Amino acid sequence: MHKTFFTALLAAGISTAATAQKPAANTPKTYSAAGRRVQLYTTASGTQQRLATGAALSFQPVGQPLETQPTVFVDPTHTFQTLLGIGGALTDASAETFAKLPKAQQQELLQAYFSPTNGIGYTLARTNIASCDFSSGSYTYVQDNDKDLNTFSVKHDEQFRVPFIRQAIQAAGGKLPLYVSPWSPPAWMKDNNNLLQGGHLRPEFRQAWANHYVKFIQAYEKLGIPVWGLTVQNEPMAKQRWESCIFTAEEERDFVKGFLGPTLKKSGLADRKLIGWDHNRDLMFQRASTLFDDPEASQYYWGLGYHWYETWTGSAMQFDNLRRVHETYPSKNLVFTEGCVENFKLDNVQDWALGERYGNSLINDLNAGTVAWTDWNVLLDETGGPNHVGNFCYAPVIGDTRSGKLIYTNMYYYIGHFSKFIRPGARRVAVASSRDVLQATAFLNTDGKVAVVVMNSTEKEQPFQLWIKGQAAQTTSQPHSIMTMVVQ
């Protein structure tokens, strides 16, 4: 069925130019929807619709809507942040699973993720510096006690990960902004002498650790993999069974302003985007205030990264914390750096709630000011791994290494409703819904097309109108569905 989906896309001549990397045009002073057409793309539970093309809609003059008329209002003359990209993580686990697939399925996967015409057009990627939980085992790039990093080598990565990333870049048209994140310094640099179980970076190794980021970036770039940015530390407040390292807000601030920031600058890497925090939304305001209220540290930070796992406490996703950071530090960029659904079960890969979690996060994160959004592993095997501590999770695509087949979950399609139609350089525009059933976001692309994403996570069908400055187009949101409406 998935090949049929690709064939349909090609037949429809859908194109969201991969070259749309140029800065967005200025906010339009006026905008009229009169005479414009709206193309619909829908993914809906209980149907065969997966990014399915629907009948085009037309606008008609409609004045003041009544309270009884469910409406999604869009105003392209009010614009906000510019989107940099949407993508996923190219981890060891993804690369190792990819290597076990037949060549035909490898090519299908690359097209499915990175082609803007035959797939969902990912334009951003993340990878790990040394091992993480989604590696087959723990490893480092330097020998013990080599503080001068003379033994530094990324040879481990050249077996699976480097070839995989290279192919992803090629499939994306030769350009795929990549940022990199460490899970832990080498054990001998830490006060617990362990890659795992948290611990802190020893003060005497702060310079050596700063040099380590530079060595990694330089090694990858020598292998033909440009590095766009980096985060300071993955999940710096989590003591985990896997690779982890604790940085309090003050420790991160002082490490960046005293060591990492100056070292990047001295090494000619000052233009690489440095991202702080890289952990959950719950504590992000406190981290932002500590990092950004210190001018000496703040000068090195491009933005703040965050994950969605604050839900482990029983909390809902805390989107208001994003808004607090964005309104307090509007010059800093917000980046969603990781999210996945945990506790993998192969029998549940078609659970519809998986995709709805993604849709809910994407809509609210983008509406709160986020400029880039990165899923976790792009590919995992039939166990939800490989993972060396048994922390198995879901991925949008599962590669069954027993049969060689690819399993597309609805997460893949839900992400695609954003990544395929909201392209780099697009600017978020004002959107408001008169019904909470209809969650929505909207962007003005550089080609002048407006992409409106509307999600309905209820059991209820909801007719509504898309209303733009006195013109409206009528449609219906199906139960448990997501739709992208492209105003031509």
Coordinates of C-alpha atoms in Angstrom, one line a residue:
M1 CA 0.0 0.0 0.0
H2 CA 2.9 2.3 0.7
K3 CA 4.3 2.0 -2.8
T4 CA 0.8 2.9 -4.0
F5 CA 1.0 6.1 -1.9
F6 CA 4.3 7.0 -3.5
T7 CA 2.9 6.3 -7.0
A8 CA -0.1 8.5 -6.3
L9 CA 2.1 11.4 -5.1
L10 CA 4.1 11.2 -8.3
A11 CA 1.0 11.0 -10.5
A12 CA -0.4 14.0 -8.7
G13 CA 2.8 15.9 -9.5
I14 CA 3.1 17.1 -5.9
S15 CA 6.2 19.2 -5.5
T16 CA 7.5 21.1 -2.4
A17 CA 10.7 22.4 -3.7
A18 CA 13.7 21.1 -1.7
T19 CA 15.5 24.4 -2.7
A20 CA 13.1 26.5 -0.6
Q21 CA 16.0 27.3 1.8
K22 CA 16.2 31.0 1.0
P23 CA 14.9 33.5 3.5
A24 CA 11.1 34.0 3.6
A25 CA 9.6 36.9 1.8
N26 CA 8.4 39.9 3.9
T27 CA 5.1 39.7 5.5
P28 CA 2.4 40.4 2.9
K29 CA 0.6 43.7 3.5
T30 CA -2.6 42.3 1.9
Y31 CA -3.8 38.9 1.1
S32 CA -7.0 37.8 -0.7
A33 CA -8.2 34.2 -0.9
A34 CA -10.7 35.1 -3.6
G35 CA -10.3 32.9 -6.7
R36 CA -7.8 30.6 -4.9
R37 CA -8.1 26.8 -4.7
V38 CA -7.5 24.7 -1.6
Q39 CA -5.9 21.2 -2.1
L40 CA -6.6 18.7 0.7
Y41 CA -4.4 15.9 2.0
T42 CA -5.9 13.6 4.6
T43 CA -4.8 10.8 7.0
A44 CA -7.8 9.3 8.9
S45 CA -8.4 6.4 11.2
G46 CA -10.5 3.6 9.9
T47 CA -9.9 4.5 6.3
Q48 CA -7.2 3.8 3.7
Q49 CA -6.4 7.6 3.6
R50 CA -2.7 8.2 4.3
L51 CA -1.6 11.7 3.0
A52 CA -4.4 11.1 0.5
T53 CA -5.2 13.8 -2.0
G54 CA -8.8 14.9 -1.8
A55 CA -11.0 17.1 -4.0
A56 CA -10.0 20.7 -4.3
L57 CA -12.0 23.3 -2.6
S58 CA -12.9 26.8 -3.7
F59 CA -13.4 30.0 -1.7
Q60 CA -16.7 31.9 -1.5
P61 CA -17.4 35.3 0.0
V62 CA -18.5 34.8 3.6
G63 CA -18.9 37.7 6.0
Q64 CA -19.1 37.6 9.8
P65 CA -19.2 33.9 10.8
L66 CA -21.9 32.9 13.3
E67 CA -21.1 31.2 16.6
T68 CA -22.9 28.2 15.2
Q69 CA -20.5 27.9 12.2
P70 CA -17.3 26.1 13.3
T71 CA -14.4 28.0 11.7
V72 CA -10.6 27.9 11.4
F73 CA -9.5 31.5 10.9
V74 CA -6.2 32.2 9.1
D75 CA -4.6 35.5 8.5
P76 CA -1.4 35.4 6.3
T77 CA -0.7 39.1 6.9
H78 CA 0.4 38.4 10.5
T79 CA 3.6 36.3 10.5
F80 CA 5.8 34.9 13.2
Q81 CA 8.9 32.7 13.3
T82 CA 10.6 31.2 10.3
L83 CA 10.8 27.4 10.0
L84 CA 14.3 26.0 9.7
G85 CA 13.3 22.3 9.2
I86 CA 11.5 19.2 10.4
G87 CA 13.3 15.8 10.6
G88 CA 14.5 13.0 12.8
A89 CA 17.6 11.3 14.4
L90 CA 20.0 9.2 12.5
T91 CA 21.2 7.1 15.4
D92 CA 23.4 3.9 15.6
A93 CA 20.2 1.9 16.0
S94 CA 18.6 3.4 12.8
A95 CA 21.9 2.9 10.9
E96 CA 22.3 -0.7 12.1
T97 CA 18.7 -1.6 11.2
F98 CA 19.0 0.1 7.9
A99 CA 22.1 -2.0 7.1
K100 CA 20.1 -5.2 7.6
L101 CA 17.4 -4.3 5.1
P102 CA 17.4 -5.4 1.5
K103 CA 18.8 -2.8 -0.9
A104 CA 15.3 -2.1 -2.3
Q105 CA 13.9 -1.3 1.1
Q106 CA 16.9 0.8 2.0
Q107 CA 16.2 3.0 -1.1
E108 CA 12.5 3.0 -0.3
L109 CA 13.2 4.3 3.2
L110 CA 15.5 7.0 2.1
Q111 CA 12.9 8.2 -0.5
A112 CA 10.1 7.9 2.1
Y113 CA 11.8 10.3 4.5
F114 CA 14.0 12.6 2.5
S115 CA 12.4 13.1 -0.9
P116 CA 10.2 16.1 -1.0
T117 CA 8.2 14.7 -3.9
N118 CA 8.2 10.9 -3.3
G119 CA 8.2 11.1 0.5
I120 CA 7.7 13.5 3.4
G121 CA 10.8 15.7 2.7
Y122 CA 12.8 15.7 5.9
T123 CA 15.1 18.8 6.1
L124 CA 16.8 18.4 9.4
A125 CA 18.7 15.6 11.3
R126 CA 20.3 14.9 14.6
T127 CA 22.9 12.3 15.6
N128 CA 24.7 11.2 18.7
I129 CA 28.3 12.0 19.7
A130 CA 29.7 8.5 20.8
S131 CA 27.2 5.9 22.2
C132 CA 23.7 6.4 23.5
D133 CA 21.0 4.0 24.6
F134 CA 20.1 3.5 21.0
S135 CA 23.5 1.9 20.2
S136 CA 24.2 -1.8 20.3
G137 CA 26.8 -1.2 23.0
S138 CA 28.7 1.5 24.8
Y139 CA 31.8 3.0 23.1
T140 CA 34.0 6.1 23.1
Y141 CA 36.3 7.8 20.6
V142 CA 39.4 8.1 22.8
Q143 CA 41.5 5.8 25.0
D144 CA 41.4 6.1 28.8
N145 CA 43.1 9.1 30.3
D146 CA 44.0 10.6 26.9
K147 CA 43.2 14.2 27.9
D148 CA 45.1 15.5 24.8
L149 CA 42.7 13.4 22.6
N150 CA 45.6 12.1 20.6
T151 CA 43.8 8.8 20.1
F152 CA 40.5 10.4 19.0
S153 CA 38.9 8.4 16.2
V154 CA 35.3 8.0 14.9
K155 CA 36.2 4.7 13.1
H156 CA 33.4 3.0 15.0
D157 CA 30.9 5.1 13.2
E158 CA 32.3 4.4 9.8
Q159 CA 30.8 0.9 9.7
F160 CA 27.1 1.9 9.8
R161 CA 26.3 5.4 10.9
V162 CA 28.5 7.5 8.6
P163 CA 27.4 5.6 5.4
F164 CA 23.7 6.0 6.5
I165 CA 24.0 9.7 7.1
R166 CA 25.8 10.2 3.8
Q167 CA 22.9 8.4 1.9
A168 CA 20.3 10.5 3.8
I169 CA 22.1 13.7 2.7
Q170 CA 22.1 12.5 -0.9
A171 CA 18.5 11.5 -0.8
A172 CA 17.6 15.0 0.6
G173 CA 19.2 16.6 -2.4
G174 CA 22.7 17.1 -1.1
K175 CA 21.8 19.3 1.8
L176 CA 20.6 18.1 5.3
P177 CA 21.4 20.3 8.2
L178 CA 22.7 18.0 11.0
Y179 CA 23.2 18.8 14.7
V180 CA 25.0 16.5 17.1
S181 CA 24.5 15.7 20.8
P182 CA 26.7 13.9 23.4
W183 CA 25.1 11.5 25.9
S184 CA 28.2 11.3 28.1
P185 CA 31.9 12.2 28.2
P186 CA 34.3 9.3 28.5
A187 CA 34.0 7.6 31.9
W188 CA 37.4 8.8 33.1
M189 CA 36.3 12.4 32.6
K190 CA 33.5 11.9 35.1
D191 CA 33.3 11.8 38.9
N192 CA 31.5 8.5 38.9
N193 CA 34.0 6.9 36.5
N194 CA 31.1 5.5 34.5
L195 CA 29.6 6.3 31.1
L196 CA 26.2 5.4 32.5
Q197 CA 24.2 6.5 35.6
G198 CA 24.7 10.2 35.4
G199 CA 27.7 11.6 37.2
H200 CA 29.3 15.0 36.6
L201 CA 32.1 16.2 34.4
R202 CA 35.3 16.6 36.5
P203 CA 36.4 20.3 36.5
E204 CA 39.9 19.4 35.4
F205 CA 38.6 17.8 32.2
R206 CA 36.3 20.7 31.0
Q207 CA 38.8 21.9 28.4
A208 CA 39.5 18.3 27.2
W209 CA 35.7 17.8 26.9
A210 CA 35.3 21.1 25.0
N211 CA 38.0 20.0 22.6
H212 CA 36.2 16.7 22.1
Y213 CA 33.2 18.4 20.5
V214 CA 35.5 20.2 18.0
K215 CA 37.3 16.9 17.2
F216 CA 34.0 15.2 16.5
I217 CA 32.7 18.0 14.2
Q218 CA 36.0 18.1 12.3
A219 CA 36.1 14.3 11.9
Y220 CA 32.6 14.2 10.5
E221 CA 33.2 17.1 8.2
K222 CA 36.3 15.4 6.9
L223 CA 34.1 12.4 6.1
G224 CA 31.8 14.6 4.0
I225 CA 29.1 15.2 6.7
P226 CA 28.7 19.0 7.5
V227 CA 27.6 19.8 11.0
W228 CA 25.1 22.6 11.3
G229 CA 24.9 22.7 15.1
L230 CA 25.3 21.0 18.5
T231 CA 23.7 20.6 21.8
V232 CA 25.7 20.8 25.0
Q233 CA 24.4 17.7 26.6
N234 CA 21.5 15.3 26.0
E235 CA 19.1 15.3 29.0
P236 CA 21.5 17.0 31.5
M237 CA 19.2 16.5 34.5
A238 CA 18.6 12.7 34.0
K239 CA 20.6 10.0 35.8
Q240 CA 19.9 7.1 33.4
R241 CA 20.7 3.4 33.1
W242 CA 22.4 4.4 29.9
E243 CA 24.9 7.0 28.8
S244 CA 24.1 10.2 30.8
C245 CA 25.8 13.1 32.5
I246 CA 24.4 15.7 34.9
F247 CA 24.9 19.4 34.2
T248 CA 23.0 21.8 36.6
A249 CA 22.0 25.1 34.9
E250 CA 25.0 26.8 36.6
E251 CA 27.4 24.0 35.5
E252 CA 26.2 24.2 31.9
R253 CA 26.4 28.0 31.9
D254 CA 29.9 28.0 33.3
F255 CA 31.1 25.2 31.0
V256 CA 29.8 27.1 27.9
K257 CA 31.1 30.5 28.8
G258 CA 34.5 29.3 30.1
F259 CA 35.3 26.5 27.8
L260 CA 32.9 25.3 25.0
G261 CA 32.0 28.7 23.6
P262 CA 35.5 30.0 23.5
T263 CA 36.8 26.7 22.1
L264 CA 34.3 26.6 19.3
K265 CA 35.2 30.2 18.4
K266 CA 39.0 29.6 18.6
S267 CA 38.6 26.6 16.3
G268 CA 36.7 28.5 13.6
L269 CA 33.4 26.9 14.5
A270 CA 31.6 29.9 16.0
D271 CA 28.9 29.8 13.3
R272 CA 27.8 26.3 14.4
K273 CA 24.5 26.7 16.3
L274 CA 24.9 26.0 20.0
I275 CA 21.8 24.7 21.7
G276 CA 21.3 24.6 25.4
W277 CA 19.2 22.4 27.7
D278 CA 18.1 19.5 25.3
H279 CA 15.8 18.1 28.0
N280 CA 12.1 18.3 28.9
R281 CA 9.7 21.2 29.0
D282 CA 9.2 21.1 32.7
L283 CA 12.4 22.8 33.8
M284 CA 13.2 24.7 30.6
F285 CA 12.4 28.2 31.9
Q286 CA 14.8 27.9 34.8
R287 CA 17.5 26.6 32.4
A288 CA 16.8 29.4 29.9
S289 CA 17.0 32.2 32.6
T290 CA 20.3 30.8 34.0
L291 CA 21.9 30.5 30.6
F292 CA 20.5 33.6 28.9
D293 CA 20.5 36.1 31.8
D294 CA 24.3 35.8 31.9
P295 CA 25.5 37.9 28.9
E296 CA 28.9 36.2 28.8
A297 CA 27.3 32.8 28.4
S298 CA 24.3 34.0 26.4
Q299 CA 26.5 35.3 23.5
Y300 CA 27.4 31.7 22.6
Y301 CA 23.9 30.3 22.6
W302 CA 21.8 30.2 19.5
G303 CA 18.8 28.6 21.2
L304 CA 17.2 26.1 23.6
G305 CA 16.4 22.5 22.8
Y306 CA 13.6 20.5 24.5
H307 CA 12.0 17.0 24.7
W308 CA 8.5 15.9 25.5
Y309 CA 9.1 13.4 28.2
E310 CA 7.8 15.6 31.1
T311 CA 4.8 13.3 30.8
W312 CA 6.6 10.6 32.8
T313 CA 5.3 12.5 35.9
G314 CA 1.7 12.1 34.8
S315 CA 1.7 15.7 33.5
A316 CA 0.4 16.7 30.1
M317 CA 2.9 18.3 27.7
Q318 CA 3.7 21.7 29.1
F319 CA 3.4 24.0 26.1
D320 CA 3.0 27.1 28.3
N321 CA 6.6 26.7 29.4
L322 CA 7.6 27.0 25.8
R323 CA 5.6 30.2 25.5
R324 CA 7.2 31.6 28.7
V325 CA 10.7 31.0 27.2
H326 CA 9.8 32.4 23.8
E327 CA 8.2 35.6 25.2
T328 CA 11.0 36.2 27.7
Y329 CA 13.9 35.5 25.3
P330 CA 12.5 36.2 21.8
S331 CA 16.0 36.4 20.3
K332 CA 16.7 32.8 21.1
N333 CA 15.5 29.9 19.0
L334 CA 13.3 27.0 20.3
V335 CA 14.1 23.6 18.9
F336 CA 12.3 20.4 19.6
T337 CA 15.3 18.0 19.8
E338 CA 13.7 14.7 20.7
G339 CA 10.4 12.8 21.2
C340 CA 9.3 9.2 20.9
V341 CA 6.7 6.9 22.3
E342 CA 8.2 4.4 24.8
N343 CA 7.6 0.8 25.8
F344 CA 7.6 -0.7 22.3
K345 CA 5.2 -3.6 21.5
L346 CA 5.2 -4.8 17.9
D347 CA 1.5 -5.7 18.1
N348 CA 0.7 -2.0 18.8
V349 CA 2.5 -0.4 15.9
Q350 CA -0.8 0.6 14.2
D351 CA -2.3 2.2 17.4
W352 CA -3.8 5.4 16.2
A353 CA -2.9 7.3 19.4
L354 CA 0.8 7.1 18.4
G355 CA 0.4 9.6 15.6
E356 CA -2.0 11.8 17.5
R357 CA 0.7 12.4 20.1
Y358 CA 2.9 13.7 17.4
G359 CA 0.2 15.9 15.9
N360 CA -0.6 17.4 19.2
S361 CA 3.0 18.2 20.0
L362 CA 3.8 19.6 16.5
I363 CA 0.8 21.9 16.4
N364 CA 1.4 23.3 19.9
D365 CA 5.2 23.5 19.7
L366 CA 5.0 25.4 16.4
N367 CA 2.3 27.7 17.7
A368 CA 4.5 28.5 20.7
G369 CA 7.4 29.7 18.5
T370 CA 9.5 26.6 17.7
V371 CA 11.7 27.0 14.6
A372 CA 12.8 23.4 14.2
W373 CA 11.4 20.0 15.1
T374 CA 13.3 16.7 15.3
D375 CA 11.8 13.3 16.0
W376 CA 13.9 10.6 17.6
N377 CA 15.0 7.4 15.7
V378 CA 13.9 7.5 12.1
L379 CA 14.1 3.7 11.9
L380 CA 14.1 0.8 14.5
D381 CA 13.8 -2.9 14.2
E382 CA 11.0 -5.3 15.1
T383 CA 12.1 -5.2 18.8
G384 CA 12.0 -1.4 19.0
G385 CA 15.8 -1.4 19.0
P386 CA 18.7 -2.2 18.9
N387 CA 19.2 -0.7 22.4
H388 CA 21.9 -1.9 24.8
V389 CA 19.8 -1.3 27.9
G390 CA 16.4 -2.6 26.8
N391 CA 14.9 0.8 26.5
F392 CA 12.8 -0.1 23.5
C393 CA 10.7 2.6 21.7
Y394 CA 8.5 3.2 18.7
A395 CA 9.8 4.8 15.5
P396 CA 7.6 6.1 12.6
V397 CA 9.0 3.3 10.4
I398 CA 9.8 -0.2 11.7
G399 CA 12.2 -2.3 9.7
D400 CA 11.4 -6.0 10.2
T401 CA 14.8 -7.5 9.8
R402 CA 13.3 -11.0 9.7
S403 CA 11.2 -10.4 6.6
G404 CA 13.0 -7.3 5.2
K405 CA 9.8 -5.4 5.1
L406 CA 9.1 -1.8 6.2
I407 CA 6.1 -1.1 8.5
Y408 CA 4.8 2.5 8.3
T409 CA 3.1 3.6 11.4
N410 CA 0.6 6.6 11.4
M411 CA 3.4 8.6 13.1
Y412 CA 5.1 8.8 9.8
Y413 CA 2.1 10.2 8.1
Y414 CA 1.2 12.6 10.9
I415 CA 4.8 14.1 10.8
G416 CA 4.5 14.2 7.0
H417 CA 1.5 16.5 7.2
F418 CA 3.9 19.1 8.5
S419 CA 7.3 18.3 6.9
K420 CA 6.0 17.8 3.4
F421 CA 4.0 20.9 3.1
I422 CA 5.6 23.4 5.5
R423 CA 9.1 23.9 4.0
P424 CA 12.2 25.6 5.3
G425 CA 11.8 29.4 5.1
A426 CA 8.1 29.2 5.7
R427 CA 6.7 31.7 8.2
R428 CA 4.0 30.8 10.7
V429 CA 0.9 32.9 10.3
A430 CA -2.0 33.8 12.6
V431 CA -4.5 31.0 13.0
A432 CA -7.4 30.5 15.4
S433 CA -10.1 27.9 15.7
S434 CA -13.6 28.4 17.0
R435 CA -13.8 24.7 18.2
D436 CA -11.3 22.9 20.5
V437 CA -12.0 19.8 18.4
L438 CA -10.0 21.5 15.6
Q439 CA -6.4 22.0 16.6
A440 CA -4.6 24.0 13.9
T441 CA -1.4 25.7 12.8
A442 CA -0.6 27.5 9.5
F443 CA 2.4 28.7 7.6
L444 CA 3.1 30.8 4.5
N445 CA 5.7 29.1 2.3
T446 CA 8.3 31.0 0.3
D447 CA 6.4 30.1 -2.9
G448 CA 3.3 31.9 -1.6
K449 CA 1.3 28.8 -0.8
V450 CA -0.3 28.7 2.7
A451 CA -0.3 25.3 4.4
V452 CA -2.9 24.9 7.2
V453 CA -2.8 21.7 9.3
V454 CA -5.9 20.8 11.2
M455 CA -6.1 17.8 13.6
N456 CA -9.2 16.2 15.1
S457 CA -8.4 13.7 17.9
T458 CA -12.0 13.0 18.8
E459 CA -14.6 10.4 17.8
K460 CA -16.7 13.2 16.3
E461 CA -16.9 14.3 12.7
Q462 CA -16.6 18.1 12.5
P463 CA -17.7 20.1 9.5
F464 CA -16.0 23.5 9.4
Q465 CA -15.0 26.4 7.1
L466 CA -11.5 27.7 6.4
W467 CA -11.9 31.5 6.6
I468 CA -9.4 34.0 5.3
K469 CA -10.3 37.6 5.3
G470 CA -14.0 37.3 4.2
Q471 CA -13.5 34.2 2.0
A472 CA -14.3 30.7 3.2
A473 CA -14.0 27.1 1.9
Q474 CA -16.2 24.4 3.4
T475 CA -14.9 21.0 4.4
T476 CA -15.2 18.3 7.1
S477 CA -12.6 17.0 9.6
Q478 CA -13.1 13.2 10.0
P479 CA -12.9 11.5 13.4
H480 CA -9.3 10.8 14.5
S481 CA -7.8 12.5 11.5
I482 CA -5.3 15.1 10.4
M483 CA -5.5 17.2 7.2
T484 CA -3.2 19.6 5.5
M485 CA -5.0 22.3 3.4
V486 CA -2.7 23.9 0.9
V487 CA -4.1 27.3 -0.4
Q488 CA -2.7 27.6 -3.9

